[in-house]
Short mmCIF file of C-alpha atoms and ligand atoms in Angstrom, two decimals:
data_model
loop_
_atom_site.label_atom_id
_atom_site.label_comp_id
_atom_site.label_asym_id
_atom_site.label_seq_id
_atom_site.Cartn_x
_atom_site.Cartn_y
_atom_site.Cartn_z
CA MET A 5 -39.87 -81.52 -7.44
CA GLY A 6 -38.14 -82.86 -10.41
CA THR A 7 -37.57 -86.35 -9.08
CA PRO A 8 -40.35 -88.58 -8.75
CA SER A 9 -40.70 -90.21 -5.22
CA ILE A 10 -39.48 -93.90 -4.84
CA THR A 11 -41.82 -96.18 -2.65
CA LEU A 12 -40.34 -98.61 -0.27
CA GLU A 13 -41.55 -101.45 -2.66
CA GLN A 14 -39.75 -100.24 -5.73
CA ALA A 15 -36.56 -99.74 -3.63
CA LYS A 16 -36.83 -103.48 -2.17
CA GLU A 17 -37.55 -104.63 -5.68
CA ALA A 18 -34.48 -103.00 -7.27
CA HIS A 19 -32.17 -104.33 -4.24
CA LYS A 20 -33.74 -107.89 -5.11
CA ALA A 21 -33.27 -107.70 -8.87
CA LEU A 22 -29.51 -106.90 -8.26
CA CYS A 23 -28.92 -109.56 -6.09
CA GLN A 24 -30.85 -111.95 -8.49
CA PHE A 25 -29.19 -110.87 -11.66
CA GLY A 26 -25.83 -110.08 -10.33
CA SER A 27 -25.31 -106.60 -12.42
CA GLN A 28 -26.93 -102.99 -12.54
CA VAL A 29 -27.26 -103.51 -16.38
CA ALA A 30 -29.28 -106.85 -16.11
CA ALA A 31 -31.10 -105.70 -12.97
CA ALA A 32 -32.24 -102.60 -14.86
CA GLU A 33 -33.26 -104.67 -17.81
CA ALA A 34 -35.18 -107.04 -16.03
CA LEU A 35 -37.35 -104.05 -14.30
CA ASN A 36 -37.57 -102.07 -17.52
CA LEU A 37 -35.48 -99.15 -16.02
CA SER A 38 -32.76 -96.94 -17.30
CA ARG A 39 -29.40 -97.62 -15.00
CA GLY A 40 -29.84 -94.10 -13.59
CA GLY A 41 -33.26 -94.91 -12.63
CA LEU A 42 -32.14 -98.29 -11.07
CA GLN A 43 -29.40 -96.39 -9.09
CA GLY A 44 -31.72 -94.10 -7.63
CA ARG A 45 -34.06 -96.96 -6.16
CA LEU A 46 -30.64 -98.56 -4.91
CA ARG A 47 -29.69 -95.38 -3.11
CA ALA A 48 -33.13 -95.34 -1.74
CA TYR A 49 -32.77 -98.88 -0.59
CA GLU A 50 -29.33 -98.12 1.14
CA SER A 51 -30.76 -95.10 2.86
CA PHE A 52 -33.52 -97.18 4.06
CA VAL A 53 -31.15 -99.96 5.60
CA ASN A 54 -28.83 -97.28 7.04
CA ARG A 55 -31.38 -95.07 8.33
CA ASP A 56 -30.93 -93.41 11.52
CA PRO A 57 -33.45 -94.67 14.26
CA ALA A 58 -34.27 -91.29 15.17
CA ILE A 59 -34.99 -90.09 11.80
CA GLN A 60 -37.17 -93.49 11.29
CA ALA A 61 -39.14 -92.48 14.48
CA SER A 62 -39.79 -89.04 13.31
CA MET A 63 -40.88 -90.36 9.76
CA ASP A 64 -43.19 -92.86 11.56
CA ALA A 65 -44.59 -89.86 13.50
CA VAL A 66 -45.65 -88.16 10.25
CA GLY A 67 -46.59 -91.52 8.51
CA THR A 68 -44.15 -91.87 5.71
CA GLN A 69 -41.72 -94.57 4.89
CA MET A 70 -39.63 -93.52 2.38
CA GLU A 71 -37.31 -90.44 2.72
CA PRO A 72 -38.70 -88.09 -0.06
CA ARG A 73 -36.22 -85.74 -2.08
CA LEU A 74 -37.94 -82.71 -0.02
CA ALA A 75 -41.67 -82.52 1.47
CA TRP A 76 -43.68 -81.23 4.11
CA ALA A 77 -45.35 -83.29 6.40
CA LYS A 78 -48.16 -82.13 8.74
CA VAL A 79 -48.24 -83.01 12.63
CA PRO A 80 -51.84 -82.58 13.69
CA ALA A 81 -52.94 -80.59 16.90
CA LYS A 82 -52.82 -82.62 20.05
CA ASP A 83 -53.62 -82.13 23.72
CA GLY A 84 -54.39 -78.44 23.02
CA GLN A 85 -51.13 -77.84 21.23
CA PRO A 86 -51.57 -76.46 17.75
CA GLY A 87 -50.37 -78.62 14.89
CA TYR A 88 -47.30 -77.75 12.79
CA SER A 89 -45.51 -78.68 9.60
CA VAL A 90 -41.93 -80.52 9.29
CA LEU A 91 -39.86 -80.23 6.45
CA LEU A 92 -38.17 -83.47 5.55
CA LYS A 93 -35.05 -82.91 3.65
CA PRO A 94 -32.32 -85.52 2.87
CA GLN A 95 -28.83 -84.84 3.74
CA ASP A 96 -27.20 -87.19 1.63
CA LEU A 97 -23.55 -85.82 1.02
CA PRO A 98 -21.52 -88.22 -0.89
CA ASP A 99 -18.47 -89.53 0.74
CA ASP A 100 -16.10 -87.92 -1.81
CA MET A 101 -17.58 -84.54 -1.21
CA LEU A 102 -17.24 -84.93 2.68
CA LYS A 103 -13.57 -85.78 2.04
CA ARG A 104 -13.04 -82.74 -0.20
CA MET A 105 -14.73 -80.45 2.37
CA ARG A 106 -12.43 -82.07 5.08
CA GLU A 107 -9.33 -81.54 2.89
CA ALA A 108 -10.33 -77.73 2.23
CA PHE A 109 -10.83 -76.92 6.04
CA GLU A 110 -7.64 -78.88 7.21
CA GLY A 111 -5.56 -76.48 5.20
CA MET A 112 -7.18 -73.31 6.71
CA GLU A 113 -5.51 -71.41 9.27
CA PRO A 114 -7.75 -70.32 12.29
CA ALA A 115 -8.35 -66.69 12.78
CA THR A 116 -5.91 -65.47 15.59
CA GLU A 117 -5.15 -62.53 17.63
CA VAL A 118 -2.50 -60.29 16.08
CA ALA A 119 0.83 -61.07 17.72
CA THR A 120 2.33 -57.93 19.42
CA PRO A 121 5.42 -57.16 17.15
CA GLN A 122 8.43 -58.04 18.98
CA HIS A 123 10.72 -55.19 17.92
CA THR A 124 9.33 -51.56 17.94
CA LEU A 125 11.33 -48.27 18.50
CA ASP A 126 10.27 -47.00 21.78
CA ASP A 127 10.84 -43.31 20.87
CA LEU A 128 8.89 -43.19 17.62
CA CYS A 129 5.35 -42.55 16.97
CA THR A 130 4.12 -42.64 13.32
CA VAL A 131 1.02 -40.79 12.34
CA TYR A 132 -1.03 -41.83 9.22
CA PRO A 133 -3.03 -38.72 8.33
CA ILE A 134 -5.96 -39.66 6.20
CA ALA A 135 -7.54 -36.28 4.86
CA ASP A 136 -10.79 -36.07 2.97
CA ALA A 137 -11.30 -39.79 1.89
CA HIS A 138 -14.87 -38.65 0.81
CA ILE A 139 -16.02 -42.38 0.69
CA GLY A 140 -19.34 -42.49 -1.04
CA MET A 141 -18.55 -39.87 -3.58
CA MET A 142 -19.22 -40.43 -7.25
CA ALA A 143 -16.80 -39.04 -10.01
CA TRP A 144 -17.37 -40.01 -13.70
CA GLY A 145 -13.83 -40.33 -15.21
CA ARG A 146 -15.10 -38.85 -18.62
CA GLU A 147 -16.19 -35.91 -16.88
CA THR A 148 -13.24 -35.49 -14.10
CA GLY A 149 -10.47 -37.59 -15.66
CA GLU A 150 -10.59 -40.20 -12.93
CA ASP A 151 -13.32 -42.45 -11.50
CA TYR A 152 -14.11 -42.70 -8.09
CA ASP A 153 -16.69 -44.57 -6.02
CA THR A 154 -17.17 -46.46 -2.71
CA LYS A 155 -15.32 -49.48 -3.79
CA ILE A 156 -12.43 -47.41 -5.30
CA ALA A 157 -12.16 -45.28 -2.12
CA CYS A 158 -12.05 -48.36 0.13
CA ASP A 159 -9.54 -50.27 -2.04
CA ARG A 160 -7.59 -47.09 -2.12
CA LEU A 161 -7.47 -46.50 1.55
CA ARG A 162 -6.52 -50.36 2.19
CA ASP A 163 -3.84 -50.24 -0.41
CA TRP A 164 -2.17 -46.82 0.30
CA MET A 165 -2.34 -47.59 3.96
CA GLY A 166 -0.47 -51.03 3.30
CA ARG A 167 2.25 -49.21 1.30
CA CYS A 168 2.60 -46.59 4.10
CA VAL A 169 2.93 -49.18 6.95
CA ALA A 170 5.35 -51.18 4.85
CA SER A 171 7.68 -48.17 4.44
CA ALA A 172 7.32 -46.68 7.87
CA PRO A 173 9.60 -47.43 10.51
CA ALA A 174 8.46 -49.93 13.49
CA SER A 175 7.46 -47.14 15.76
CA ASP A 176 5.94 -47.96 19.26
CA THR A 177 2.83 -46.18 18.58
CA ALA A 178 0.73 -45.53 15.35
CA VAL A 179 -1.68 -42.91 15.06
CA ILE A 180 -4.60 -43.41 12.54
CA LEU A 181 -5.64 -39.96 11.85
CA ASP A 182 -8.97 -39.32 10.00
CA VAL A 183 -8.76 -35.52 9.48
CA GLY A 184 -12.47 -35.15 8.60
CA ASP A 185 -14.71 -35.64 5.61
CA GLY A 186 -14.18 -39.47 5.68
CA GLN A 187 -17.57 -39.93 4.30
CA HIS A 188 -18.98 -37.68 1.51
CA ALA A 189 -22.55 -37.34 2.50
CA ASP A 190 -24.09 -37.03 6.10
CA ASP A 191 -27.15 -38.90 5.53
CA GLN A 192 -29.33 -40.17 2.51
CA SER A 193 -30.24 -36.35 1.53
CA ASN A 194 -27.20 -36.24 -0.42
CA GLN A 195 -26.34 -32.60 0.33
CA THR A 196 -23.81 -30.94 2.64
CA PRO A 197 -25.62 -30.40 6.11
CA ARG A 198 -25.13 -26.77 6.29
CA SER A 199 -24.79 -25.20 2.90
CA HIS A 200 -27.05 -27.80 1.17
CA HIS A 201 -24.75 -28.30 -1.60
CA GLN A 202 -25.72 -30.93 -4.02
CA LEU A 203 -23.63 -33.85 -3.84
CA ASP A 204 -22.71 -36.62 -6.39
CA VAL A 205 -22.92 -39.80 -4.28
CA ASP A 206 -22.21 -43.45 -5.51
CA THR A 207 -24.81 -45.28 -3.54
CA ARG A 208 -26.85 -45.82 -0.37
CA HIS A 209 -25.55 -44.36 2.88
CA PHE A 210 -26.04 -47.36 4.84
CA ARG A 211 -23.46 -49.25 2.36
CA THR A 212 -21.10 -46.10 2.41
CA LEU A 213 -20.95 -46.44 6.33
CA ASP A 214 -20.58 -50.21 6.15
CA MET A 215 -17.63 -50.11 3.97
CA SER A 216 -16.03 -47.30 5.61
CA ILE A 217 -15.70 -49.22 8.98
CA GLU A 218 -14.52 -52.11 7.17
CA ALA A 219 -11.90 -50.26 5.28
CA LEU A 220 -10.69 -48.37 8.40
CA GLY A 221 -10.65 -51.96 10.36
CA ALA A 222 -8.51 -53.21 7.62
CA ALA A 223 -6.33 -50.11 8.05
CA VAL A 224 -6.12 -50.88 11.81
CA GLU A 225 -5.08 -54.62 11.21
CA LEU A 226 -2.17 -53.41 9.12
CA ALA A 227 -1.02 -50.87 11.51
CA ARG A 228 -1.19 -53.38 14.63
CA GLN A 229 1.17 -56.04 12.84
CA LYS A 230 4.06 -53.43 12.90
CA HIS A 231 3.26 -51.17 15.87
CA ARG A 232 2.82 -51.98 19.43
CA ASN A 233 -0.10 -49.53 19.99
CA VAL A 234 -2.47 -48.09 17.68
CA ILE A 235 -4.55 -44.86 18.22
CA ILE A 236 -7.36 -44.31 16.00
CA ARG A 237 -8.90 -40.68 15.93
CA ILE A 238 -11.73 -39.86 13.55
CA LEU A 239 -12.48 -36.01 13.32
CA PRO A 240 -15.72 -34.60 11.85
CA GLY A 241 -15.81 -32.57 8.61
CA ASN A 242 -18.09 -30.38 6.98
CA HIS A 243 -19.43 -33.18 5.00
CA ASN A 244 -19.91 -35.65 7.75
CA PRO A 245 -20.38 -33.74 11.06
CA THR A 246 -22.80 -36.72 12.32
CA SER A 247 -21.87 -39.86 10.33
CA TYR A 248 -18.35 -39.85 11.49
CA MET A 249 -19.83 -40.95 14.83
CA ALA A 250 -21.29 -44.23 13.38
CA VAL A 251 -17.71 -45.13 12.35
CA MET A 252 -16.09 -43.93 15.51
CA PHE A 253 -18.71 -45.82 17.69
CA ALA A 254 -18.39 -49.16 15.34
CA LEU A 255 -14.61 -49.26 15.53
CA ALA A 256 -14.66 -48.57 19.29
CA GLU A 257 -16.87 -51.67 19.77
CA ARG A 258 -14.86 -53.72 17.18
CA TYR A 259 -11.64 -53.21 19.51
CA ARG A 260 -13.08 -52.77 22.98
CA ASN A 261 -11.19 -55.87 24.03
CA GLU A 262 -7.95 -55.17 22.56
CA PRO A 263 -5.48 -53.32 24.67
CA ARG A 264 -3.18 -52.54 21.86
CA VAL A 265 -5.92 -50.57 19.94
CA ASN A 266 -7.39 -47.47 21.42
CA VAL A 267 -10.26 -45.80 19.49
CA GLU A 268 -10.58 -42.27 20.93
CA LYS A 269 -14.08 -41.51 21.84
CA ASP A 270 -13.80 -37.90 22.04
CA PRO A 271 -16.65 -35.39 21.18
CA GLY A 272 -14.39 -32.69 20.53
CA GLU A 273 -13.29 -31.58 17.05
CA PHE A 274 -9.60 -31.26 18.00
CA PHE A 275 -7.15 -33.80 18.03
CA MET A 276 -4.38 -33.17 20.48
CA MET A 277 -1.54 -35.45 21.52
CA GLU A 278 1.81 -35.16 23.24
CA TRP A 279 4.76 -37.37 22.32
CA GLY A 280 7.91 -36.50 24.33
CA ARG A 281 8.66 -32.93 23.24
CA VAL A 282 6.48 -33.07 20.47
CA MET A 283 3.07 -31.59 20.40
CA LEU A 284 0.56 -32.74 17.54
CA GLY A 285 -2.69 -31.11 16.72
CA ALA A 286 -5.06 -31.51 14.17
CA HIS A 287 -8.62 -30.04 13.07
CA HIS A 288 -10.51 -30.58 9.57
CA GLY A 289 -10.04 -26.56 9.18
CA HIS A 290 -13.23 -25.94 7.77
CA LYS A 291 -14.30 -23.35 10.81
CA ALA A 292 -11.16 -21.43 11.43
CA LYS A 293 -7.89 -20.37 9.74
CA PRO A 294 -4.58 -21.88 10.64
CA GLU A 295 -3.46 -18.74 12.81
CA ARG A 296 -6.40 -18.77 14.94
CA LEU A 297 -6.00 -22.66 15.43
CA VAL A 298 -2.44 -21.95 16.62
CA HIS A 299 -3.56 -19.35 19.18
CA PHE A 300 -6.32 -21.75 20.21
CA MET A 301 -3.61 -24.70 20.79
CA ALA A 302 -1.42 -22.28 22.83
CA ASP A 303 -4.50 -21.11 24.90
CA GLN A 304 -6.38 -24.39 25.51
CA PHE A 305 -3.21 -26.62 25.89
CA ALA A 306 -1.08 -24.33 27.52
CA VAL A 307 0.78 -26.72 29.52
CA MET A 308 1.32 -29.25 26.59
CA TRP A 309 2.75 -26.27 24.89
CA GLY A 310 5.04 -25.29 27.56
CA ARG A 311 6.41 -28.73 27.90
CA THR A 312 6.95 -29.40 24.20
CA LEU A 313 9.35 -27.85 21.64
CA HIS A 314 8.29 -29.25 18.28
CA ARG A 315 4.79 -28.64 17.55
CA TYR A 316 2.86 -29.60 14.43
CA LEU A 317 -0.86 -28.76 13.19
CA TYR A 318 -2.63 -30.68 10.60
CA THR A 319 -5.57 -29.43 8.58
CA ALA A 320 -7.50 -30.69 5.52
CA HIS A 321 -10.62 -29.49 4.00
CA GLU A 322 -9.50 -27.82 0.69
CA HIS A 323 -7.61 -30.69 -0.79
CA HIS A 324 -4.35 -29.16 -1.43
CA HIS A 325 -1.13 -28.87 0.21
CA ARG A 326 0.19 -25.68 1.98
CA SER A 327 2.44 -25.23 4.92
CA ALA A 328 3.87 -22.39 6.97
CA ASP A 329 5.56 -21.81 10.33
CA ILE A 330 3.08 -19.98 12.57
CA GLY A 331 4.16 -18.80 15.96
CA GLY A 332 6.00 -21.81 16.97
CA VAL A 333 3.80 -24.35 15.12
CA LEU A 334 4.42 -26.00 11.66
CA TRP A 335 1.17 -26.06 10.37
CA GLU A 336 0.34 -28.35 7.12
CA LYS A 337 -2.53 -28.43 5.18
CA LEU A 338 -2.97 -32.09 3.72
CA ARG A 339 -3.73 -33.25 0.32
CA ALA A 340 -6.79 -35.18 -0.04
CA MET A 341 -7.21 -39.10 -0.51
CA THR A 342 -10.12 -38.65 -2.80
CA ALA A 343 -10.28 -38.15 -6.56
CA ARG A 344 -11.75 -34.85 -7.75
CA ASP A 345 -15.44 -34.85 -8.31
CA ALA A 346 -17.31 -32.80 -10.93
CA HIS A 347 -17.41 -29.67 -8.56
CA ALA A 348 -13.78 -29.86 -8.01
CA TYR A 349 -12.94 -30.41 -11.51
CA SER A 350 -15.05 -27.60 -12.98
CA ASN A 351 -13.56 -25.14 -10.54
CA ALA A 352 -10.00 -25.94 -11.79
CA PHE A 353 -8.83 -27.58 -8.77
CA SER A 354 -5.61 -29.77 -9.67
CA ALA A 355 -4.42 -31.15 -6.46
CA ARG A 356 -3.11 -35.00 -6.28
CA ALA A 357 -4.57 -37.38 -4.11
CA GLN A 358 -2.33 -38.69 -1.32
CA ILE A 359 -1.81 -40.10 2.00
CA GLN A 360 1.33 -40.15 4.45
CA ALA A 361 3.08 -41.76 7.05
CA ILE A 362 4.86 -39.19 9.34
CA THR A 363 7.16 -40.30 12.04
CA TYR A 364 8.21 -38.51 15.11
CA ASP A 365 10.86 -39.00 17.58
CA LYS A 366 10.27 -37.93 21.06
CA THR A 367 13.28 -35.49 21.34
CA ARG A 368 13.83 -34.34 17.72
CA GLY A 369 10.39 -34.13 16.24
CA GLU A 370 9.65 -35.25 12.59
CA ILE A 371 12.52 -37.66 11.36
CA HIS A 372 10.66 -39.57 8.63
CA ARG A 373 8.09 -39.26 6.01
CA VAL A 374 6.32 -41.76 3.46
CA LYS A 375 4.10 -40.30 0.84
CA VAL A 376 1.89 -42.64 -1.27
CA GLY A 377 -0.34 -41.37 -3.93
CA LEU A 378 -1.17 -41.44 -7.56
MN1 LIG B 413 -14.14 -30.44 4.00
#
């Protein structure tokens, strides 16, 4: 330590000199000390006089008289118990620092539950589809026209969700729908799992998952300030057929005691929901063309199909918009949230990044839409 330890005698001597000479300047001169040196000994004397009896007892136990700045003291073995070392560390926070800390904490709002919004529109449901976020992807702006990395992706997700929520109606229910490829890589091999295409990744997979969970959690916090109920559904894509589970399980645990937030822990790759006379379906779209997905909806969810009049199917995967009426379903392929990577740029893909808030009325189907993008 840089500060030499002060003995009890030196501390007492400094106090005595101050009493005798009446000023710190005179006392320091008499003891041939700088004023700072004298003040250090006076502080040591104060700490000795005002010492907590428990601290004094523990110092007696290890055989020291003055509180050192920082020191290890050995307690010898006794009665068959092994010896151990104690770190003596003074806790001398000046009064003004304590005052400043108290003032800082006094102004801080405690963390509270998000209150249920008082006014929501019972017949409305707003879906926030987030397609192909590709968190963890790396794009170099000089090569692709736009930088992208994990931080940019997560900031974008929070910012765009905030804008969507602000402009959407105060619907009773919100669905945050990750339509697959929420993460760019499935593990640290940095290849697509099935085709082994090389991937440009920003960083460690651990960090990508951690930041993905935080960003989606932030999206939920935004949504539950406006909507009475929030449903979260995370679908797998071809880039993250396994790692999507980590995000899903983490969010399910995060909201396990929050009755207004329902994280769908569903092992299937299809999202299907009924809202009045509305049928909503979603799939990443990498395994079947939309026509087959529509047939599948009619076959597998025949009862829901029969009860509904307005039917919608969302897919993702190809990062550009396309839409068609297919046999009683309005199918829509969504733009991606991600920027283009080097592969997309070199293949002359030119789609713009976007997320949306799409609102459905129980009897009239889609009635409102917000688009947020670059
Ligand atoms: Mn995909």
